[in-house]
Amino acid sequence: MISTQPRIALLAEQVDRTVSDLIASLPDPDRLSPDDHRGLIARYTTVLEGNFIYWMTAAHISVASAEARSIIRDNLHEEVRDNHPGMLRKFALAAHAAPTAADAAAVQRNLQNVRLWVAELSAPKIILMMAFFEAFITRFMPYLAGLATRRGSAELEYTAVHGTLDAAHTQGLLRALDAEMAFGLEPVPSPPDLFHGVEVLGPLIRTIIDPRA
Ligand SMILES: [Fe+2]
């Protein structure tokens, strides 16, 4: 097996830069209305609640190497065992920001694009997309918690858990990516192609941040 470590380090840097750009684009909450705060939490909830475990499952069934499968399985196990969708729902309800039909409609087009892309079951691109997703989630948690606090909520279990947990998950998924690329069942896509999942998920995250984007 050939080590792909230097390549993984480069991919990790690129993921980090993409996440940094998204975090830098977050609007100042002071300049947003209470309904903007609500909408942002609601759109995040509508995307994450029903899709995160499904997309991680897609990563699980798309990989070929035993090591990648085991890392992704552990991630899924934690999501289900600790009821992360329920934790997120509690967070949104406590902030009076449960998603409405209009919130679902705002993310619909970009969400469908991610689903269509995920259906291709293309490892290692899905693993890289999920590593990027976890990295974004970790760094987004303080902002999301701030919005909930402004809405009078003290229910911050979801943001506390994901602000620390997902950093380890990102590292785990990058190890899974390394294992999958070293396994070499398929030719490794070139970097622009490898980032296809990140490019499809990015616009969805931007719509969560600003539905007019
Ligand atoms: Fe989670």
mmCIF file with all atom_site columns, C-alpha atoms and ligand atoms in Angstrom:
data_model
loop_
_atom_site.group_PDB
_atom_site.id
_atom_site.type_symbol
_atom_site.label_atom_id
_atom_site.label_alt_id
_atom_site.label_comp_id
_atom_site.label_asym_id
_atom_site.label_entity_id
_atom_site.label_seq_id
_atom_site.pdbx_PDB_ins_code
_atom_site.Cartn_x
_atom_site.Cartn_y
_atom_site.Cartn_z
_atom_site.occupancy
_atom_site.B_iso_or_equiv
_atom_site.pdbx_formal_charge
_atom_site.auth_seq_id
_atom_site.auth_comp_id
_atom_site.auth_asym_id
_atom_site.auth_atom_id
_atom_site.pdbx_PDB_model_num
ATOM   1   C  CA . MET A 1 1   ? 0.000   0.000  0.000  1.00 0.00 ? 1   MET A CA 1
ATOM   2   C  CA . ILE A 1 2   ? 1.288   3.447  -0.932 1.00 0.00 ? 2   ILE A CA 1
ATOM   3   C  CA . SER A 1 3   ? 1.043   6.173  1.706  1.00 0.00 ? 3   SER A CA 1
ATOM   4   C  CA . THR A 1 4   ? -0.913  9.199  0.590  1.00 0.00 ? 4   THR A CA 1
ATOM   5   C  CA . GLN A 1 5   ? -0.117  11.275 3.714  1.00 0.00 ? 5   GLN A CA 1
ATOM   6   C  CA . PRO A 1 6   ? 1.442   14.321 1.962  1.00 0.00 ? 6   PRO A CA 1
ATOM   7   C  CA . ARG A 1 7   ? -1.516  14.471 -0.389 1.00 0.00 ? 7   ARG A CA 1
ATOM   8   C  CA . ILE A 1 8   ? -3.919  14.223 2.565  1.00 0.00 ? 8   ILE A CA 1
ATOM   9   C  CA . ALA A 1 9   ? -2.151  17.147 4.281  1.00 0.00 ? 9   ALA A CA 1
ATOM   10  C  CA . LEU A 1 10  ? -2.661  19.260 1.148  1.00 0.00 ? 10  LEU A CA 1
ATOM   11  C  CA . LEU A 1 11  ? -6.323  18.280 0.930  1.00 0.00 ? 11  LEU A CA 1
ATOM   12  C  CA . ALA A 1 12  ? -6.769  19.106 4.636  1.00 0.00 ? 12  ALA A CA 1
ATOM   13  C  CA . GLU A 1 13  ? -5.310  22.572 4.009  1.00 0.00 ? 13  GLU A CA 1
ATOM   14  C  CA . GLN A 1 14  ? -7.638  23.140 1.085  1.00 0.00 ? 14  GLN A CA 1
ATOM   15  C  CA . VAL A 1 15  ? -10.655 22.026 3.144  1.00 0.00 ? 15  VAL A CA 1
ATOM   16  C  CA . ASP A 1 16  ? -9.564  24.373 5.912  1.00 0.00 ? 16  ASP A CA 1
ATOM   17  C  CA . ARG A 1 17  ? -9.291  27.318 3.495  1.00 0.00 ? 17  ARG A CA 1
ATOM   18  C  CA . THR A 1 18  ? -12.769 26.638 2.070  1.00 0.00 ? 18  THR A CA 1
ATOM   19  C  CA . VAL A 1 19  ? -14.236 26.466 5.597  1.00 0.00 ? 19  VAL A CA 1
ATOM   20  C  CA . SER A 1 20  ? -12.412 29.676 6.588  1.00 0.00 ? 20  SER A CA 1
ATOM   21  C  CA . ASP A 1 21  ? -13.955 31.482 3.580  1.00 0.00 ? 21  ASP A CA 1
ATOM   22  C  CA . LEU A 1 22  ? -17.439 30.350 4.625  1.00 0.00 ? 22  LEU A CA 1
ATOM   23  C  CA . ILE A 1 23  ? -16.909 31.377 8.254  1.00 0.00 ? 23  ILE A CA 1
ATOM   24  C  CA . ALA A 1 24  ? -15.575 34.780 7.125  1.00 0.00 ? 24  ALA A CA 1
ATOM   25  C  CA . SER A 1 25  ? -18.748 35.256 5.044  1.00 0.00 ? 25  SER A CA 1
ATOM   26  C  CA . LEU A 1 26  ? -21.069 34.896 8.065  1.00 0.00 ? 26  LEU A CA 1
ATOM   27  C  CA . PRO A 1 27  ? -23.092 38.085 8.545  1.00 0.00 ? 27  PRO A CA 1
ATOM   28  C  CA . ASP A 1 28  ? -22.667 40.062 11.759 1.00 0.00 ? 28  ASP A CA 1
ATOM   29  C  CA . PRO A 1 29  ? -25.634 38.927 13.947 1.00 0.00 ? 29  PRO A CA 1
ATOM   30  C  CA . ASP A 1 30  ? -26.001 42.523 15.207 1.00 0.00 ? 30  ASP A CA 1
ATOM   31  C  CA . ARG A 1 31  ? -26.960 43.548 11.678 1.00 0.00 ? 31  ARG A CA 1
ATOM   32  C  CA . LEU A 1 32  ? -29.552 40.796 11.304 1.00 0.00 ? 32  LEU A CA 1
ATOM   33  C  CA . SER A 1 33  ? -33.185 40.894 12.450 1.00 0.00 ? 33  SER A CA 1
ATOM   34  C  CA . PRO A 1 34  ? -34.594 38.390 14.979 1.00 0.00 ? 34  PRO A CA 1
ATOM   35  C  CA . ASP A 1 35  ? -36.363 36.697 12.067 1.00 0.00 ? 35  ASP A CA 1
ATOM   36  C  CA . ASP A 1 36  ? -33.023 36.396 10.219 1.00 0.00 ? 36  ASP A CA 1
ATOM   37  C  CA . HIS A 1 37  ? -31.611 34.685 13.342 1.00 0.00 ? 37  HIS A CA 1
ATOM   38  C  CA . ARG A 1 38  ? -34.586 32.329 13.366 1.00 0.00 ? 38  ARG A CA 1
ATOM   39  C  CA . GLY A 1 39  ? -34.313 31.565 9.638  1.00 0.00 ? 39  GLY A CA 1
ATOM   40  C  CA . LEU A 1 40  ? -30.634 30.726 9.813  1.00 0.00 ? 40  LEU A CA 1
ATOM   41  C  CA . ILE A 1 41  ? -31.171 28.230 12.644 1.00 0.00 ? 41  ILE A CA 1
ATOM   42  C  CA . ALA A 1 42  ? -34.218 26.778 10.854 1.00 0.00 ? 42  ALA A CA 1
ATOM   43  C  CA . ARG A 1 43  ? -32.448 26.293 7.511  1.00 0.00 ? 43  ARG A CA 1
ATOM   44  C  CA . TYR A 1 44  ? -29.454 24.684 9.235  1.00 0.00 ? 44  TYR A CA 1
ATOM   45  C  CA . THR A 1 45  ? -31.856 22.348 11.067 1.00 0.00 ? 45  THR A CA 1
ATOM   46  C  CA . THR A 1 46  ? -33.828 21.414 7.982  1.00 0.00 ? 46  THR A CA 1
ATOM   47  C  CA . VAL A 1 47  ? -30.647 20.461 6.132  1.00 0.00 ? 47  VAL A CA 1
ATOM   48  C  CA . LEU A 1 48  ? -28.806 18.653 8.946  1.00 0.00 ? 48  LEU A CA 1
ATOM   49  C  CA . GLU A 1 49  ? -31.626 16.882 10.758 1.00 0.00 ? 49  GLU A CA 1
ATOM   50  C  CA . GLY A 1 50  ? -32.662 14.544 7.972  1.00 0.00 ? 50  GLY A CA 1
ATOM   51  C  CA . ASN A 1 51  ? -29.601 14.427 5.741  1.00 0.00 ? 51  ASN A CA 1
ATOM   52  C  CA . PHE A 1 52  ? -26.412 14.213 7.761  1.00 0.00 ? 52  PHE A CA 1
ATOM   53  C  CA . ILE A 1 53  ? -26.753 10.540 8.769  1.00 0.00 ? 53  ILE A CA 1
ATOM   54  C  CA . TYR A 1 54  ? -28.032 9.675  5.280  1.00 0.00 ? 54  TYR A CA 1
ATOM   55  C  CA . TRP A 1 55  ? -24.975 11.231 3.626  1.00 0.00 ? 55  TRP A CA 1
ATOM   56  C  CA . MET A 1 56  ? -22.629 9.585  6.119  1.00 0.00 ? 56  MET A CA 1
ATOM   57  C  CA . THR A 1 57  ? -24.394 6.298  5.293  1.00 0.00 ? 57  THR A CA 1
ATOM   58  C  CA . ALA A 1 58  ? -23.737 6.998  1.599  1.00 0.00 ? 58  ALA A CA 1
ATOM   59  C  CA . ALA A 1 59  ? -20.042 7.364  2.472  1.00 0.00 ? 59  ALA A CA 1
ATOM   60  C  CA . HIS A 1 60  ? -20.187 4.060  4.353  1.00 0.00 ? 60  HIS A CA 1
ATOM   61  C  CA . ILE A 1 61  ? -21.709 2.086  1.491  1.00 0.00 ? 61  ILE A CA 1
ATOM   62  C  CA . SER A 1 62  ? -19.469 3.698  -1.130 1.00 0.00 ? 62  SER A CA 1
ATOM   63  C  CA . VAL A 1 63  ? -16.058 2.888  0.376  1.00 0.00 ? 63  VAL A CA 1
ATOM   64  C  CA . ALA A 1 64  ? -14.054 -0.229 -0.421 1.00 0.00 ? 64  ALA A CA 1
ATOM   65  C  CA . SER A 1 65  ? -11.343 -0.320 2.268  1.00 0.00 ? 65  SER A CA 1
ATOM   66  C  CA . ALA A 1 66  ? -12.047 -1.952 5.632  1.00 0.00 ? 66  ALA A CA 1
ATOM   67  C  CA . GLU A 1 67  ? -10.291 0.897  7.498  1.00 0.00 ? 67  GLU A CA 1
ATOM   68  C  CA . ALA A 1 68  ? -12.399 3.640  5.911  1.00 0.00 ? 68  ALA A CA 1
ATOM   69  C  CA . ARG A 1 69  ? -15.552 1.623  6.511  1.00 0.00 ? 69  ARG A CA 1
ATOM   70  C  CA . SER A 1 70  ? -14.681 1.138  10.177 1.00 0.00 ? 70  SER A CA 1
ATOM   71  C  CA . ILE A 1 71  ? -13.979 4.863  10.763 1.00 0.00 ? 71  ILE A CA 1
ATOM   72  C  CA . ILE A 1 72  ? -17.236 5.896  9.083  1.00 0.00 ? 72  ILE A CA 1
ATOM   73  C  CA . ARG A 1 73  ? -19.160 3.201  10.941 1.00 0.00 ? 73  ARG A CA 1
ATOM   74  C  CA . ASP A 1 74  ? -17.920 4.591  14.293 1.00 0.00 ? 74  ASP A CA 1
ATOM   75  C  CA . ASN A 1 75  ? -19.050 8.047  13.221 1.00 0.00 ? 75  ASN A CA 1
ATOM   76  C  CA . LEU A 1 76  ? -22.515 6.733  12.307 1.00 0.00 ? 76  LEU A CA 1
ATOM   77  C  CA . HIS A 1 77  ? -22.714 4.741  15.517 1.00 0.00 ? 77  HIS A CA 1
ATOM   78  C  CA . GLU A 1 78  ? -22.158 7.884  17.595 1.00 0.00 ? 78  GLU A CA 1
ATOM   79  C  CA . GLU A 1 79  ? -24.721 9.884  15.569 1.00 0.00 ? 79  GLU A CA 1
ATOM   80  C  CA . VAL A 1 80  ? -27.416 7.261  16.105 1.00 0.00 ? 80  VAL A CA 1
ATOM   81  C  CA . ARG A 1 81  ? -26.544 6.197  19.671 1.00 0.00 ? 81  ARG A CA 1
ATOM   82  C  CA . ASP A 1 82  ? -26.433 9.793  20.950 1.00 0.00 ? 82  ASP A CA 1
ATOM   83  C  CA . ASN A 1 83  ? -29.523 10.793 18.935 1.00 0.00 ? 83  ASN A CA 1
ATOM   84  C  CA . HIS A 1 84  ? -27.936 13.783 17.208 1.00 0.00 ? 84  HIS A CA 1
ATOM   85  C  CA . PRO A 1 85  ? -31.027 14.531 15.066 1.00 0.00 ? 85  PRO A CA 1
ATOM   86  C  CA . GLY A 1 86  ? -33.101 14.685 18.269 1.00 0.00 ? 86  GLY A CA 1
ATOM   87  C  CA . MET A 1 87  ? -30.500 16.900 19.903 1.00 0.00 ? 87  MET A CA 1
ATOM   88  C  CA . LEU A 1 88  ? -30.666 19.299 16.932 1.00 0.00 ? 88  LEU A CA 1
ATOM   89  C  CA . ARG A 1 89  ? -34.485 19.353 16.979 1.00 0.00 ? 89  ARG A CA 1
ATOM   90  C  CA . LYS A 1 90  ? -34.390 20.228 20.699 1.00 0.00 ? 90  LYS A CA 1
ATOM   91  C  CA . PHE A 1 91  ? -31.921 23.019 19.964 1.00 0.00 ? 91  PHE A CA 1
ATOM   92  C  CA . ALA A 1 92  ? -34.156 24.494 17.218 1.00 0.00 ? 92  ALA A CA 1
ATOM   93  C  CA . LEU A 1 93  ? -37.359 24.190 19.266 1.00 0.00 ? 93  LEU A CA 1
ATOM   94  C  CA . ALA A 1 94  ? -35.814 25.879 22.303 1.00 0.00 ? 94  ALA A CA 1
ATOM   95  C  CA . ALA A 1 95  ? -34.740 28.784 20.061 1.00 0.00 ? 95  ALA A CA 1
ATOM   96  C  CA . HIS A 1 96  ? -38.280 28.979 18.592 1.00 0.00 ? 96  HIS A CA 1
ATOM   97  C  CA . ALA A 1 97  ? -36.726 28.232 15.221 1.00 0.00 ? 97  ALA A CA 1
ATOM   98  C  CA . ALA A 1 98  ? -38.243 24.920 14.119 1.00 0.00 ? 98  ALA A CA 1
ATOM   99  C  CA . PRO A 1 99  ? -38.133 24.770 10.297 1.00 0.00 ? 99  PRO A CA 1
ATOM   100 C  CA . THR A 1 100 ? -41.247 25.829 8.375  1.00 0.00 ? 100 THR A CA 1
ATOM   101 C  CA . ALA A 1 101 ? -42.287 24.910 4.823  1.00 0.00 ? 101 ALA A CA 1
ATOM   102 C  CA . ALA A 1 102 ? -40.777 28.210 3.661  1.00 0.00 ? 102 ALA A CA 1
ATOM   103 C  CA . ASP A 1 103 ? -37.416 27.332 5.259  1.00 0.00 ? 103 ASP A CA 1
ATOM   104 C  CA . ALA A 1 104 ? -37.450 23.951 3.490  1.00 0.00 ? 104 ALA A CA 1
ATOM   105 C  CA . ALA A 1 105 ? -38.340 25.663 0.201  1.00 0.00 ? 105 ALA A CA 1
ATOM   106 C  CA . ALA A 1 106 ? -35.421 28.095 0.585  1.00 0.00 ? 106 ALA A CA 1
ATOM   107 C  CA . VAL A 1 107 ? -32.841 25.281 0.576  1.00 0.00 ? 107 VAL A CA 1
ATOM   108 C  CA . GLN A 1 108 ? -34.723 22.881 -1.726 1.00 0.00 ? 108 GLN A CA 1
ATOM   109 C  CA . ARG A 1 109 ? -32.825 23.408 -4.992 1.00 0.00 ? 109 ARG A CA 1
ATOM   110 C  CA . ASN A 1 110 ? -29.304 23.224 -3.551 1.00 0.00 ? 110 ASN A CA 1
ATOM   111 C  CA . LEU A 1 111 ? -30.281 20.348 -1.263 1.00 0.00 ? 111 LEU A CA 1
ATOM   112 C  CA . GLN A 1 112 ? -31.571 18.353 -4.230 1.00 0.00 ? 112 GLN A CA 1
ATOM   113 C  CA . ASN A 1 113 ? -28.279 19.033 -6.044 1.00 0.00 ? 113 ASN A CA 1
ATOM   114 C  CA . VAL A 1 114 ? -26.330 17.499 -3.149 1.00 0.00 ? 114 VAL A CA 1
ATOM   115 C  CA . ARG A 1 115 ? -28.678 14.488 -3.060 1.00 0.00 ? 115 ARG A CA 1
ATOM   116 C  CA . LEU A 1 116 ? -28.266 13.890 -6.801 1.00 0.00 ? 116 LEU A CA 1
ATOM   117 C  CA . TRP A 1 117 ? -24.509 14.082 -6.428 1.00 0.00 ? 117 TRP A CA 1
ATOM   118 C  CA . VAL A 1 118 ? -24.433 11.799 -3.352 1.00 0.00 ? 118 VAL A CA 1
ATOM   119 C  CA . ALA A 1 119 ? -26.435 9.209  -5.349 1.00 0.00 ? 119 ALA A CA 1
ATOM   120 C  CA . GLU A 1 120 ? -23.351 8.670  -7.498 1.00 0.00 ? 120 GLU A CA 1
ATOM   121 C  CA . LEU A 1 121 ? -21.789 6.968  -4.411 1.00 0.00 ? 121 LEU A CA 1
ATOM   122 C  CA . SER A 1 122 ? -18.390 8.128  -5.424 1.00 0.00 ? 122 SER A CA 1
ATOM   123 C  CA . ALA A 1 123 ? -15.782 7.379  -2.742 1.00 0.00 ? 123 ALA A CA 1
ATOM   124 C  CA . PRO A 1 124 ? -13.345 9.019  -1.922 1.00 0.00 ? 124 PRO A CA 1
ATOM   125 C  CA . LYS A 1 125 ? -15.143 12.207 -3.014 1.00 0.00 ? 125 LYS A CA 1
ATOM   126 C  CA . ILE A 1 126 ? -17.994 11.648 -0.548 1.00 0.00 ? 126 ILE A CA 1
ATOM   127 C  CA . ILE A 1 127 ? -15.506 11.140 2.291  1.00 0.00 ? 127 ILE A CA 1
ATOM   128 C  CA . LEU A 1 128 ? -13.848 14.454 1.417  1.00 0.00 ? 128 LEU A CA 1
ATOM   129 C  CA . MET A 1 129 ? -17.251 16.160 1.276  1.00 0.00 ? 129 MET A CA 1
ATOM   130 C  CA . MET A 1 130 ? -18.125 14.818 4.732  1.00 0.00 ? 130 MET A CA 1
ATOM   131 C  CA . ALA A 1 131 ? -14.698 15.815 6.143  1.00 0.00 ? 131 ALA A CA 1
ATOM   132 C  CA . PHE A 1 132 ? -15.421 19.328 4.854  1.00 0.00 ? 132 PHE A CA 1
ATOM   133 C  CA . PHE A 1 133 ? -18.954 19.231 6.303  1.00 0.00 ? 133 PHE A CA 1
ATOM   134 C  CA . GLU A 1 134 ? -17.678 18.198 9.749  1.00 0.00 ? 134 GLU A CA 1
ATOM   135 C  CA . ALA A 1 135 ? -14.959 20.877 9.627  1.00 0.00 ? 135 ALA A CA 1
ATOM   136 C  CA . PHE A 1 136 ? -17.542 23.518 8.755  1.00 0.00 ? 136 PHE A CA 1
ATOM   137 C  CA . ILE A 1 137 ? -19.949 22.337 11.471 1.00 0.00 ? 137 ILE A CA 1
ATOM   138 C  CA . THR A 1 138 ? -17.250 22.528 14.173 1.00 0.00 ? 138 THR A CA 1
ATOM   139 C  CA . ARG A 1 139 ? -16.290 26.074 13.299 1.00 0.00 ? 139 ARG A CA 1
ATOM   140 C  CA . PHE A 1 140 ? -19.889 27.201 12.797 1.00 0.00 ? 140 PHE A CA 1
ATOM   141 C  CA . MET A 1 141 ? -21.065 26.102 16.273 1.00 0.00 ? 141 MET A CA 1
ATOM   142 C  CA . PRO A 1 142 ? -20.109 29.247 18.249 1.00 0.00 ? 142 PRO A CA 1
ATOM   143 C  CA . TYR A 1 143 ? -21.997 31.393 15.699 1.00 0.00 ? 143 TYR A CA 1
ATOM   144 C  CA . LEU A 1 144 ? -25.048 29.094 15.774 1.00 0.00 ? 144 LEU A CA 1
ATOM   145 C  CA . ALA A 1 145 ? -25.028 29.041 19.589 1.00 0.00 ? 145 ALA A CA 1
ATOM   146 C  CA . GLY A 1 146 ? -24.844 32.862 19.560 1.00 0.00 ? 146 GLY A CA 1
ATOM   147 C  CA . LEU A 1 147 ? -27.992 33.058 17.414 1.00 0.00 ? 147 LEU A CA 1
ATOM   148 C  CA . ALA A 1 148 ? -29.868 30.705 19.763 1.00 0.00 ? 148 ALA A CA 1
ATOM   149 C  CA . THR A 1 149 ? -28.778 32.750 22.786 1.00 0.00 ? 149 THR A CA 1
ATOM   150 C  CA . ARG A 1 150 ? -30.083 35.906 21.127 1.00 0.00 ? 150 ARG A CA 1
ATOM   151 C  CA . ARG A 1 151 ? -33.406 34.128 20.763 1.00 0.00 ? 151 ARG A CA 1
ATOM   152 C  CA . GLY A 1 152 ? -33.479 33.552 24.503 1.00 0.00 ? 152 GLY A CA 1
ATOM   153 C  CA . SER A 1 153 ? -32.492 29.895 24.461 1.00 0.00 ? 153 SER A CA 1
ATOM   154 C  CA . ALA A 1 154 ? -30.191 28.213 26.964 1.00 0.00 ? 154 ALA A CA 1
ATOM   155 C  CA . GLU A 1 155 ? -30.460 24.786 25.267 1.00 0.00 ? 155 GLU A CA 1
ATOM   156 C  CA . LEU A 1 156 ? -26.942 24.493 23.854 1.00 0.00 ? 156 LEU A CA 1
ATOM   157 C  CA . GLU A 1 157 ? -26.174 20.771 24.071 1.00 0.00 ? 157 GLU A CA 1
ATOM   158 C  CA . TYR A 1 158 ? -26.112 20.374 20.264 1.00 0.00 ? 158 TYR A CA 1
ATOM   159 C  CA . THR A 1 159 ? -23.651 23.216 19.676 1.00 0.00 ? 159 THR A CA 1
ATOM   160 C  CA . ALA A 1 160 ? -21.468 22.211 22.665 1.00 0.00 ? 160 ALA A CA 1
ATOM   161 C  CA . VAL A 1 161 ? -21.203 18.579 21.501 1.00 0.00 ? 161 VAL A CA 1
ATOM   162 C  CA . HIS A 1 162 ? -20.556 19.445 17.846 1.00 0.00 ? 162 HIS A CA 1
ATOM   163 C  CA . GLY A 1 163 ? -18.098 22.221 18.551 1.00 0.00 ? 163 GLY A CA 1
ATOM   164 C  CA . THR A 1 164 ? -15.626 19.677 19.903 1.00 0.00 ? 164 THR A CA 1
ATOM   165 C  CA . LEU A 1 165 ? -16.667 16.291 18.520 1.00 0.00 ? 165 LEU A CA 1
ATOM   166 C  CA . ASP A 1 166 ? -16.608 17.163 14.850 1.00 0.00 ? 166 ASP A CA 1
ATOM   167 C  CA . ALA A 1 167 ? -12.999 18.348 14.878 1.00 0.00 ? 167 ALA A CA 1
ATOM   168 C  CA . ALA A 1 168 ? -12.039 14.756 15.766 1.00 0.00 ? 168 ALA A CA 1
ATOM   169 C  CA . HIS A 1 169 ? -14.480 13.511 13.125 1.00 0.00 ? 169 HIS A CA 1
ATOM   170 C  CA . THR A 1 170 ? -12.787 15.600 10.441 1.00 0.00 ? 170 THR A CA 1
ATOM   171 C  CA . GLN A 1 171 ? -9.418  14.063 11.364 1.00 0.00 ? 171 GLN A CA 1
ATOM   172 C  CA . GLY A 1 172 ? -10.998 10.592 11.338 1.00 0.00 ? 172 GLY A CA 1
ATOM   173 C  CA . LEU A 1 173 ? -12.518 11.126 7.901  1.00 0.00 ? 173 LEU A CA 1
ATOM   174 C  CA . LEU A 1 174 ? -9.203  12.365 6.516  1.00 0.00 ? 174 LEU A CA 1
ATOM   175 C  CA . ARG A 1 175 ? -7.645  9.120  7.799  1.00 0.00 ? 175 ARG A CA 1
ATOM   176 C  CA . ALA A 1 176 ? -10.479 7.241  6.096  1.00 0.00 ? 176 ALA A CA 1
ATOM   177 C  CA . LEU A 1 177 ? -9.747  9.145  2.890  1.00 0.00 ? 177 LEU A CA 1
ATOM   178 C  CA . ASP A 1 178 ? -6.071  8.218  3.166  1.00 0.00 ? 178 ASP A CA 1
ATOM   179 C  CA . ALA A 1 179 ? -6.981  4.541  3.667  1.00 0.00 ? 179 ALA A CA 1
ATOM   180 C  CA . GLU A 1 180 ? -9.396  4.595  0.759  1.00 0.00 ? 180 GLU A CA 1
ATOM   181 C  CA . MET A 1 181 ? -6.912  6.250  -1.619 1.00 0.00 ? 181 MET A CA 1
ATOM   182 C  CA . ALA A 1 182 ? -4.147  3.844  -0.548 1.00 0.00 ? 182 ALA A CA 1
ATOM   183 C  CA . PHE A 1 183 ? -6.498  0.912  -1.105 1.00 0.00 ? 183 PHE A CA 1
ATOM   184 C  CA . GLY A 1 184 ? -6.460  1.934  -4.746 1.00 0.00 ? 184 GLY A CA 1
ATOM   185 C  CA . LEU A 1 185 ? -9.442  0.010  -6.044 1.00 0.00 ? 185 LEU A CA 1
ATOM   186 C  CA . GLU A 1 186 ? -10.251 2.919  -8.349 1.00 0.00 ? 186 GLU A CA 1
ATOM   187 C  CA . PRO A 1 187 ? -7.836  5.470  -9.817 1.00 0.00 ? 187 PRO A CA 1
ATOM   188 C  CA . VAL A 1 188 ? -7.625  8.427  -7.415 1.00 0.00 ? 188 VAL A CA 1
ATOM   189 C  CA . PRO A 1 189 ? -9.378  11.441 -8.950 1.00 0.00 ? 189 PRO A CA 1
ATOM   190 C  CA . SER A 1 190 ? -7.271  14.540 -9.562 1.00 0.00 ? 190 SER A CA 1
ATOM   191 C  CA . PRO A 1 191 ? -7.732  17.290 -6.922 1.00 0.00 ? 191 PRO A CA 1
ATOM   192 C  CA . PRO A 1 192 ? -10.331 19.396 -8.813 1.00 0.00 ? 192 PRO A CA 1
ATOM   193 C  CA . ASP A 1 193 ? -12.450 16.292 -9.370 1.00 0.00 ? 193 ASP A CA 1
ATOM   194 C  CA . LEU A 1 194 ? -11.879 15.115 -5.796 1.00 0.00 ? 194 LEU A CA 1
ATOM   195 C  CA . PHE A 1 195 ? -13.427 18.386 -4.560 1.00 0.00 ? 195 PHE A CA 1
ATOM   196 C  CA . HIS A 1 196 ? -16.623 17.907 -6.538 1.00 0.00 ? 196 HIS A CA 1
ATOM   197 C  CA . GLY A 1 197 ? -18.664 17.038 -3.420 1.00 0.00 ? 197 GLY A CA 1
ATOM   198 C  CA . VAL A 1 198 ? -17.281 20.086 -1.605 1.00 0.00 ? 198 VAL A CA 1
ATOM   199 C  CA . GLU A 1 199 ? -18.301 22.237 -4.593 1.00 0.00 ? 199 GLU A CA 1
ATOM   200 C  CA . VAL A 1 200 ? -21.853 20.885 -4.499 1.00 0.00 ? 200 VAL A CA 1
ATOM   201 C  CA . LEU A 1 201 ? -22.225 21.187 -0.714 1.00 0.00 ? 201 LEU A CA 1
ATOM   202 C  CA . GLY A 1 202 ? -20.717 24.711 -0.574 1.00 0.00 ? 202 GLY A CA 1
ATOM   203 C  CA . PRO A 1 203 ? -23.696 26.421 -2.288 1.00 0.00 ? 203 PRO A CA 1
ATOM   204 C  CA . LEU A 1 204 ? -26.115 24.617 0.050  1.00 0.00 ? 204 LEU A CA 1
ATOM   205 C  CA . ILE A 1 205 ? -24.227 25.928 3.083  1.00 0.00 ? 205 ILE A CA 1
ATOM   206 C  CA . ARG A 1 206 ? -24.234 29.427 1.547  1.00 0.00 ? 206 ARG A CA 1
ATOM   207 C  CA . THR A 1 207 ? -28.028 29.164 1.171  1.00 0.00 ? 207 THR A CA 1
ATOM   208 C  CA . ILE A 1 208 ? -28.305 28.221 4.850  1.00 0.00 ? 208 ILE A CA 1
ATOM   209 C  CA . ILE A 1 209 ? -26.305 31.350 5.691  1.00 0.00 ? 209 ILE A CA 1
ATOM   210 C  CA . ASP A 1 210 ? -28.214 33.601 3.283  1.00 0.00 ? 210 ASP A CA 1
ATOM   211 C  CA . PRO A 1 211 ? -31.257 32.316 1.347  1.00 0.00 ? 211 PRO A CA 1
ATOM   212 C  CA . ARG A 1 212 ? -30.865 35.187 -1.133 1.00 0.00 ? 212 ARG A CA 1
ATOM   213 C  CA . ALA A 1 213 ? -27.349 33.982 -2.021 1.00 0.00 ? 213 ALA A CA 1
HETATM 214 FE FE . FE  B 2 .   ? -23.773 14.889 14.932 1.00 0.00 ? 1   FE  B FE 1
#
